[in-house]
PDB file of C-alpha atoms in Angstrom:
ATOM      1  CA  UNK A   1     -72.008  68.524 -22.809  1.00 69.00           C
ATOM      2  CA  UNK A   2     -71.011  70.079 -19.471  1.00 80.00           C
ATOM      3  CA  UNK A   3     -67.314  69.160 -19.648  1.00 93.00           C
ATOM      4  CA  UNK A   4     -65.809  68.903 -16.164  1.00 96.00           C
ATOM      5  CA  UNK A   5     -68.035  69.717 -13.202  1.00 96.00           C
ATOM      6  CA  UNK A   6     -67.049  70.100  -9.561  1.00 97.00           C
ATOM      7  CA  UNK A   7     -69.033  70.253  -6.342  1.00 97.00           C
ATOM      8  CA  UNK A   8     -69.200  72.101  -4.083  1.00 97.00           C
ATOM      9  CA  UNK A   9     -68.109  75.498  -5.419  1.00 95.00           C
ATOM     10  CA  UNK A  10     -67.170  76.757  -1.976  1.00 96.00           C
ATOM     11  CA  UNK A  11     -66.726  75.130   1.419  1.00 96.00           C
ATOM     12  CA  UNK A  12     -65.668  76.210   4.898  1.00 97.00           C
ATOM     13  CA  UNK A  13     -64.322  73.555   7.265  1.00 96.00           C
ATOM     14  CA  UNK A  14     -63.002  73.542  10.781  1.00 97.00           C
ATOM     15  CA  UNK A  15     -59.645  71.969  11.498  1.00 97.00           C
ATOM     16  CA  UNK A  16     -60.023  68.210  11.841  1.00 97.00           C
ATOM     17  CA  UNK A  17     -63.236  67.922   9.844  1.00 97.00           C
ATOM     18  CA  UNK A  18     -63.426  65.704   6.797  1.00 96.00           C
ATOM     19  CA  UNK A  19     -65.004  66.240   3.420  1.00 96.00           C
ATOM     20  CA  UNK A  20     -65.072  64.901  -0.115  1.00 97.00           C
ATOM     21  CA  UNK A  21     -64.752  67.001  -3.240  1.00 98.00           C
ATOM     22  CA  UNK A  22     -66.605  65.601  -6.201  1.00 97.00           C
ATOM     23  CA  UNK A  23     -65.585  65.757  -9.841  1.00 98.00           C
ATOM     24  CA  UNK A  24     -67.290  64.383 -12.935  1.00 97.00           C
ATOM     25  CA  UNK A  25     -66.585  64.579 -16.656  1.00 97.00           C
ATOM     26  CA  UNK A  26     -68.823  63.716 -19.574  1.00 96.00           C
ATOM     27  CA  UNK A  27     -66.195  63.644 -22.318  1.00 94.00           C
ATOM     28  CA  UNK A  28     -65.412  59.930 -22.012  1.00 93.00           C
ATOM     29  CA  UNK A  29     -61.865  60.762 -20.972  1.00 92.00           C
ATOM     30  CA  UNK A  30     -59.619  58.077 -19.552  1.00 91.00           C
ATOM     31  CA  UNK A  31     -57.406  60.202 -17.295  1.00 90.00           C
ATOM     32  CA  UNK A  32     -58.427  62.498 -14.445  1.00 92.00           C
ATOM     33  CA  UNK A  33     -56.455  64.755 -12.125  1.00 92.00           C
ATOM     34  CA  UNK A  34     -56.726  66.770  -8.937  1.00 95.00           C
ATOM     35  CA  UNK A  35     -54.704  69.955  -8.469  1.00 94.00           C
ATOM     36  CA  UNK A  36     -54.510  72.596  -5.791  1.00 95.00           C
ATOM     37  CA  UNK A  37     -53.709  76.244  -6.372  1.00 94.00           C
ATOM     38  CA  UNK A  38     -52.597  78.520  -3.563  1.00 92.00           C
ATOM     39  CA  UNK A  39     -52.902  82.312  -3.932  1.00 84.00           C
ATOM     40  CA  UNK A  40     -50.532  83.710  -6.550  1.00 79.00           C
ATOM     41  CA  UNK A  41     -49.111  80.283  -7.287  1.00 82.00           C
ATOM     42  CA  UNK A  42     -49.310  77.791 -10.083  1.00 84.00           C
ATOM     43  CA  UNK A  43     -51.165  74.511  -9.861  1.00 88.00           C
ATOM     44  CA  UNK A  44     -49.693  71.529  -8.066  1.00 90.00           C
ATOM     45  CA  UNK A  45     -50.747  67.991  -8.850  1.00 88.00           C
ATOM     46  CA  UNK A  46     -52.182  66.100  -5.875  1.00 93.00           C
ATOM     47  CA  UNK A  47     -53.255  62.798  -7.415  1.00 93.00           C
ATOM     48  CA  UNK A  48     -54.101  61.513 -10.831  1.00 90.00           C
ATOM     49  CA  UNK A  49     -55.888  58.539 -12.310  1.00 91.00           C
ATOM     50  CA  UNK A  50     -54.504  57.341 -15.620  1.00 86.00           C
ATOM     51  CA  UNK A  51     -57.502  55.116 -16.226  1.00 87.00           C
ATOM     52  CA  UNK A  52     -60.504  53.693 -14.433  1.00 89.00           C
ATOM     53  CA  UNK A  53     -59.397  51.601 -11.498  1.00 89.00           C
ATOM     54  CA  UNK A  54     -55.953  53.185 -11.112  1.00 91.00           C
ATOM     55  CA  UNK A  55     -54.713  56.113  -9.047  1.00 94.00           C
ATOM     56  CA  UNK A  56     -51.248  57.505  -8.423  1.00 91.00           C
ATOM     57  CA  UNK A  57     -49.634  60.192  -6.313  1.00 91.00           C
ATOM     58  CA  UNK A  58     -48.649  63.529  -7.724  1.00 87.00           C
ATOM     59  CA  UNK A  59     -46.456  66.260  -6.301  1.00 85.00           C
ATOM     60  CA  UNK A  60     -48.342  66.964  -3.042  1.00 92.00           C
ATOM     61  CA  UNK A  61     -50.427  63.915  -2.007  1.00 95.00           C
ATOM     62  CA  UNK A  62     -50.030  64.093   1.787  1.00 95.00           C
ATOM     63  CA  UNK A  63     -53.309  64.613   3.646  1.00 96.00           C
ATOM     64  CA  UNK A  64     -55.464  63.521   0.709  1.00 97.00           C
ATOM     65  CA  UNK A  65     -57.040  60.368  -0.641  1.00 97.00           C
ATOM     66  CA  UNK A  66     -58.762  59.773  -3.957  1.00 97.00           C
ATOM     67  CA  UNK A  67     -61.246  57.381  -5.471  1.00 97.00           C
ATOM     68  CA  UNK A  68     -61.853  56.763  -9.157  1.00 95.00           C
ATOM     69  CA  UNK A  69     -65.441  55.692  -8.731  1.00 89.00           C
ATOM     70  CA  UNK A  70     -65.986  54.960 -12.420  1.00 95.00           C
ATOM     71  CA  UNK A  71     -64.790  56.397 -15.703  1.00 94.00           C
ATOM     72  CA  UNK A  72     -66.723  59.620 -15.170  1.00 96.00           C
ATOM     73  CA  UNK A  73     -66.075  60.395 -11.515  1.00 97.00           C
ATOM     74  CA  UNK A  74     -62.956  61.102  -9.502  1.00 97.00           C
ATOM     75  CA  UNK A  75     -63.305  62.245  -5.886  1.00 97.00           C
ATOM     76  CA  UNK A  76     -60.799  63.842  -3.518  1.00 98.00           C
ATOM     77  CA  UNK A  77     -61.120  63.301   0.227  1.00 98.00           C
ATOM     78  CA  UNK A  78     -59.634  65.267   3.083  1.00 96.00           C
ATOM     79  CA  UNK A  79     -59.766  62.998   6.132  1.00 93.00           C
ATOM     80  CA  UNK A  80     -58.703  65.588   8.714  1.00 96.00           C
ATOM     81  CA  UNK A  81     -58.573  69.083   7.260  1.00 96.00           C
ATOM     82  CA  UNK A  82     -55.782  71.451   8.221  1.00 97.00           C
ATOM     83  CA  UNK A  83     -55.433  75.217   7.631  1.00 96.00           C
ATOM     84  CA  UNK A  84     -52.570  74.450   5.228  1.00 96.00           C
ATOM     85  CA  UNK A  85     -55.124  72.819   2.950  1.00 97.00           C
ATOM     86  CA  UNK A  86     -56.903  76.105   2.383  1.00 96.00           C
ATOM     87  CA  UNK A  87     -56.709  76.457  -1.375  1.00 97.00           C
ATOM     88  CA  UNK A  88     -58.607  76.291  -4.636  1.00 97.00           C
ATOM     89  CA  UNK A  89     -58.950  72.742  -5.913  1.00 98.00           C
ATOM     90  CA  UNK A  90     -59.222  71.997  -9.606  1.00 97.00           C
ATOM     91  CA  UNK A  91     -60.206  68.758 -11.233  1.00 96.00           C
ATOM     92  CA  UNK A  92     -59.134  68.040 -14.806  1.00 93.00           C
ATOM     93  CA  UNK A  93     -59.472  65.285 -17.351  1.00 92.00           C
ATOM     94  CA  UNK A  94     -57.774  64.242 -20.556  1.00 89.00           C
ATOM     95  CA  UNK A  95     -58.169  61.559 -23.167  1.00 87.00           C
ATOM     96  CA  UNK A  96     -55.009  60.050 -21.749  1.00 75.00           C
ATOM     97  CA  UNK A  97     -51.421  59.573 -22.747  1.00 58.00           C
ATOM     98  CA  UNK A  98     -48.407  61.759 -23.262  1.00 55.00           C
ATOM     99  CA  UNK A  99     -48.951  65.426 -23.965  1.00 58.00           C
ATOM    100  CA  UNK A 100     -52.704  65.195 -23.930  1.00 73.00           C
ATOM    101  CA  UNK A 101     -54.653  68.420 -23.442  1.00 83.00           C
ATOM    102  CA  UNK A 102     -56.242  68.675 -20.026  1.00 87.00           C
ATOM    103  CA  UNK A 103     -59.706  70.148 -19.534  1.00 92.00           C
ATOM    104  CA  UNK A 104     -60.302  71.822 -16.192  1.00 94.00           C
ATOM    105  CA  UNK A 105     -63.345  72.271 -14.022  1.00 96.00           C
ATOM    106  CA  UNK A 106     -64.362  75.590 -12.424  1.00 94.00           C
ATOM    107  CA  UNK A 107     -62.701  74.811  -9.110  1.00 96.00           C
ATOM    108  CA  UNK A 108     -63.705  74.412  -5.465  1.00 97.00           C
ATOM    109  CA  UNK A 109     -62.640  77.089  -2.996  1.00 96.00           C
ATOM    110  CA  UNK A 110     -61.874  75.526   0.366  1.00 97.00           C
ATOM    111  CA  UNK A 111     -61.275  77.474   3.562  1.00 97.00           C
ATOM    112  CA  UNK A 112     -60.077  75.588   6.628  1.00 97.00           C
ATOM    113  CA  UNK A 113     -60.326  77.512   9.879  1.00 96.00           C
TER     114      UNK A 113
ATOM    115  CA  UNK B   1     -38.501  66.557 -14.288  1.00 53.00           C
ATOM    116  CA  UNK B   2     -38.361  69.301 -16.900  1.00 61.00           C
ATOM    117  CA  UNK B   3     -38.764  72.613 -15.075  1.00 78.00           C
ATOM    118  CA  UNK B   4     -39.873  75.755 -16.862  1.00 87.00           C
ATOM    119  CA  UNK B   5     -38.894  79.373 -16.283  1.00 91.00           C
ATOM    120  CA  UNK B   6     -40.951  82.299 -17.530  1.00 94.00           C
ATOM    121  CA  UNK B   7     -41.264  85.993 -16.639  1.00 96.00           C
ATOM    122  CA  UNK B   8     -43.418  86.708 -13.622  1.00 94.00           C
ATOM    123  CA  UNK B   9     -45.335  89.502 -15.297  1.00 96.00           C
ATOM    124  CA  UNK B  10     -45.676  91.491 -18.514  1.00 97.00           C
ATOM    125  CA  UNK B  11     -47.570  94.583 -19.564  1.00 97.00           C
ATOM    126  CA  UNK B  12     -48.898  95.437 -22.998  1.00 97.00           C
ATOM    127  CA  UNK B  13     -51.432  97.630 -24.737  1.00 97.00           C
ATOM    128  CA  UNK B  14     -54.426  96.772 -26.841  1.00 97.00           C
ATOM    129  CA  UNK B  15     -53.569  95.953 -30.434  1.00 97.00           C
ATOM    130  CA  UNK B  16     -49.951  95.027 -29.745  1.00 97.00           C
ATOM    131  CA  UNK B  17     -48.328  91.663 -30.275  1.00 97.00           C
ATOM    132  CA  UNK B  18     -47.181  89.959 -27.091  1.00 98.00           C
ATOM    133  CA  UNK B  19     -44.405  87.392 -26.942  1.00 98.00           C
ATOM    134  CA  UNK B  20     -43.905  85.340 -23.782  1.00 97.00           C
ATOM    135  CA  UNK B  21     -40.768  83.230 -23.662  1.00 96.00           C
ATOM    136  CA  UNK B  22     -40.343  80.109 -21.581  1.00 94.00           C
ATOM    137  CA  UNK B  23     -37.094  78.296 -20.806  1.00 94.00           C
ATOM    138  CA  UNK B  24     -37.028  74.525 -20.387  1.00 89.00           C
ATOM    139  CA  UNK B  25     -33.379  73.486 -20.488  1.00 89.00           C
ATOM    140  CA  UNK B  26     -33.991  69.913 -19.372  1.00 86.00           C
ATOM    141  CA  UNK B  27     -36.726  69.038 -21.834  1.00 87.00           C
ATOM    142  CA  UNK B  28     -36.751  65.361 -22.735  1.00 84.00           C
ATOM    143  CA  UNK B  29     -36.744  64.033 -26.265  1.00 86.00           C
ATOM    144  CA  UNK B  30     -40.372  63.000 -26.250  1.00 80.00           C
ATOM    145  CA  UNK B  31     -41.787  65.908 -24.248  1.00 83.00           C
ATOM    146  CA  UNK B  32     -44.336  68.292 -25.726  1.00 85.00           C
ATOM    147  CA  UNK B  33     -44.634  72.000 -24.868  1.00 89.00           C
ATOM    148  CA  UNK B  34     -48.069  73.224 -23.915  1.00 89.00           C
ATOM    149  CA  UNK B  35     -49.431  76.634 -22.993  1.00 93.00           C
ATOM    150  CA  UNK B  36     -52.477  77.278 -20.857  1.00 94.00           C
ATOM    151  CA  UNK B  37     -54.372  80.477 -20.047  1.00 96.00           C
ATOM    152  CA  UNK B  38     -56.086  81.135 -16.732  1.00 95.00           C
ATOM    153  CA  UNK B  39     -58.552  83.904 -15.897  1.00 94.00           C
ATOM    154  CA  UNK B  40     -59.305  84.793 -12.265  1.00 88.00           C
ATOM    155  CA  UNK B  41     -61.607  82.314 -10.525  1.00 86.00           C
ATOM    156  CA  UNK B  42     -61.482  79.889 -13.438  1.00 91.00           C
ATOM    157  CA  UNK B  43     -59.595  76.744 -14.281  1.00 92.00           C
ATOM    158  CA  UNK B  44     -56.788  76.869 -16.841  1.00 93.00           C
ATOM    159  CA  UNK B  45     -57.698  76.589 -20.492  1.00 94.00           C
ATOM    160  CA  UNK B  46     -55.571  75.019 -23.231  1.00 92.00           C
ATOM    161  CA  UNK B  47     -54.167  77.488 -25.776  1.00 95.00           C
ATOM    162  CA  UNK B  48     -51.638  75.693 -27.927  1.00 93.00           C
ATOM    163  CA  UNK B  49     -49.245  72.766 -28.002  1.00 90.00           C
ATOM    164  CA  UNK B  50     -46.165  71.935 -30.038  1.00 90.00           C
ATOM    165  CA  UNK B  51     -43.158  69.691 -30.332  1.00 89.00           C
ATOM    166  CA  UNK B  52     -40.809  71.600 -32.637  1.00 89.00           C
ATOM    167  CA  UNK B  53     -40.656  74.499 -35.147  1.00 90.00           C
ATOM    168  CA  UNK B  54     -43.839  76.550 -35.338  1.00 94.00           C
ATOM    169  CA  UNK B  55     -47.458  75.872 -34.552  1.00 93.00           C
ATOM    170  CA  UNK B  56     -50.297  78.287 -35.211  1.00 94.00           C
ATOM    171  CA  UNK B  57     -53.973  78.212 -34.364  1.00 94.00           C
ATOM    172  CA  UNK B  58     -56.778  80.743 -34.299  1.00 93.00           C
ATOM    173  CA  UNK B  59     -55.629  82.401 -31.074  1.00 92.00           C
ATOM    174  CA  UNK B  60     -51.825  82.100 -30.886  1.00 96.00           C
ATOM    175  CA  UNK B  61     -48.554  80.924 -32.381  1.00 97.00           C
ATOM    176  CA  UNK B  62     -45.882  78.855 -30.714  1.00 97.00           C
ATOM    177  CA  UNK B  63     -42.260  79.119 -31.815  1.00 97.00           C
ATOM    178  CA  UNK B  64     -39.831  76.384 -30.783  1.00 96.00           C
ATOM    179  CA  UNK B  65     -36.155  76.569 -31.821  1.00 95.00           C
ATOM    180  CA  UNK B  66     -34.228  73.532 -32.991  1.00 94.00           C
ATOM    181  CA  UNK B  67     -32.656  72.851 -29.572  1.00 94.00           C
ATOM    182  CA  UNK B  68     -36.096  72.973 -27.913  1.00 93.00           C
ATOM    183  CA  UNK B  69     -34.626  74.515 -24.770  1.00 93.00           C
ATOM    184  CA  UNK B  70     -37.056  77.407 -24.973  1.00 94.00           C
ATOM    185  CA  UNK B  71     -40.336  78.337 -26.604  1.00 95.00           C
ATOM    186  CA  UNK B  72     -42.220  81.563 -27.302  1.00 97.00           C
ATOM    187  CA  UNK B  73     -45.944  82.064 -27.152  1.00 97.00           C
ATOM    188  CA  UNK B  74     -47.052  84.846 -29.482  1.00 98.00           C
ATOM    189  CA  UNK B  75     -50.424  86.541 -29.053  1.00 97.00           C
ATOM    190  CA  UNK B  76     -51.258  88.787 -32.023  1.00 94.00           C
ATOM    191  CA  UNK B  77     -53.105  92.043 -31.444  1.00 93.00           C
ATOM    192  CA  UNK B  78     -54.036  91.529 -27.806  1.00 97.00           C
ATOM    193  CA  UNK B  79     -57.215  92.928 -26.303  1.00 96.00           C
ATOM    194  CA  UNK B  80     -58.236  93.666 -22.720  1.00 96.00           C
ATOM    195  CA  UNK B  81     -59.791  90.195 -22.530  1.00 95.00           C
ATOM    196  CA  UNK B  82     -56.340  88.629 -22.945  1.00 96.00           C
ATOM    197  CA  UNK B  83     -55.404  89.809 -19.462  1.00 97.00           C
ATOM    198  CA  UNK B  84     -54.715  86.523 -17.690  1.00 97.00           C
ATOM    199  CA  UNK B  85     -51.999  84.245 -16.358  1.00 96.00           C
ATOM    200  CA  UNK B  86     -50.199  82.163 -18.976  1.00 97.00           C
ATOM    201  CA  UNK B  87     -48.532  78.882 -18.073  1.00 94.00           C
ATOM    202  CA  UNK B  88     -45.836  77.113 -20.021  1.00 92.00           C
ATOM    203  CA  UNK B  89     -45.705  73.373 -19.364  1.00 87.00           C
ATOM    204  CA  UNK B  90     -43.512  70.568 -20.544  1.00 84.00           C
ATOM    205  CA  UNK B  91     -45.215  67.210 -20.784  1.00 74.00           C
ATOM    206  CA  UNK B  92     -43.830  64.705 -18.294  1.00 59.00           C
ATOM    207  CA  UNK B  93     -44.757  61.127 -18.964  1.00 50.00           C
ATOM    208  CA  UNK B  94     -44.649  58.346 -16.455  1.00 49.00           C
ATOM    209  CA  UNK B  95     -45.861  54.949 -17.470  1.00 45.00           C
ATOM    210  CA  UNK B  96     -47.231  56.495 -20.633  1.00 46.00           C
ATOM    211  CA  UNK B  97     -49.482  58.960 -18.865  1.00 49.00           C
ATOM    212  CA  UNK B  98     -49.217  62.683 -18.673  1.00 54.00           C
ATOM    213  CA  UNK B  99     -48.259  64.600 -15.537  1.00 62.00           C
ATOM    214  CA  UNK B 100     -47.939  68.300 -16.139  1.00 68.00           C
ATOM    215  CA  UNK B 101     -45.818  70.568 -13.964  1.00 71.00           C
ATOM    216  CA  UNK B 102     -47.293  74.052 -13.612  1.00 76.00           C
ATOM    217  CA  UNK B 103     -44.947  76.870 -12.632  1.00 76.00           C
ATOM    218  CA  UNK B 104     -46.082  80.259 -11.326  1.00 80.00           C
ATOM    219  CA  UNK B 105     -46.945  81.446 -14.830  1.00 92.00           C
ATOM    220  CA  UNK B 106     -46.706  84.882 -16.446  1.00 96.00           C
ATOM    221  CA  UNK B 107     -49.270  87.491 -15.467  1.00 96.00           C
ATOM    222  CA  UNK B 108     -50.120  89.484 -18.590  1.00 97.00           C
ATOM    223  CA  UNK B 109     -51.849  92.818 -18.104  1.00 97.00           C
ATOM    224  CA  UNK B 110     -53.269  94.456 -21.223  1.00 97.00           C
ATOM    225  CA  UNK B 111     -53.960  98.174 -20.909  1.00 97.00           C
ATOM    226  CA  UNK B 112     -56.274 100.364 -22.974  1.00 96.00           C
TER     227      UNK B 112
END
């Protein structure tokens, strides 16, 4: 039982390049989330997926797209990376519903030059 | 949205009890209060969750007064390994699903 896994662990992009961050969970959770964390700051919700087949915007969705590929996988895409998107990206999952505990992955460190 | 306010940083020594208080004046009737712990270069990890009064588990206690406008995370007998950032969150539901708002957290430094 690996929990929540994320790939890649680290990535360097040039401005304007695109990339997809992958996330998978093996806990049979219904809900999945993508957050970003800037240095010294808390986490901010980018997008979430309450259940398979649904996605919704969080606090900071601009410049990102997501795909809930199936119940296990939830990907985050940067279509045209910008230096302001340099951050650590965390994926999380929960059983679903109000107040549910979220389980986080190890994070992806992204540097946009 | 229910915003939380907590101290930016705290210092303690090994073996002491640490209490971190969080204010959430606009908490909604059905919101839960959840605390997470984050070590450097790791994702946050769930510590404890409560709705009212007191909750205790193997690592911490959570005290919530009757008005629920604040809560206190209590860590008994801290060790160096408890040095981390602690986040207080109030569960925000939209359409029945959970969207958590993370603040800047409290940086706890435990000294020998």
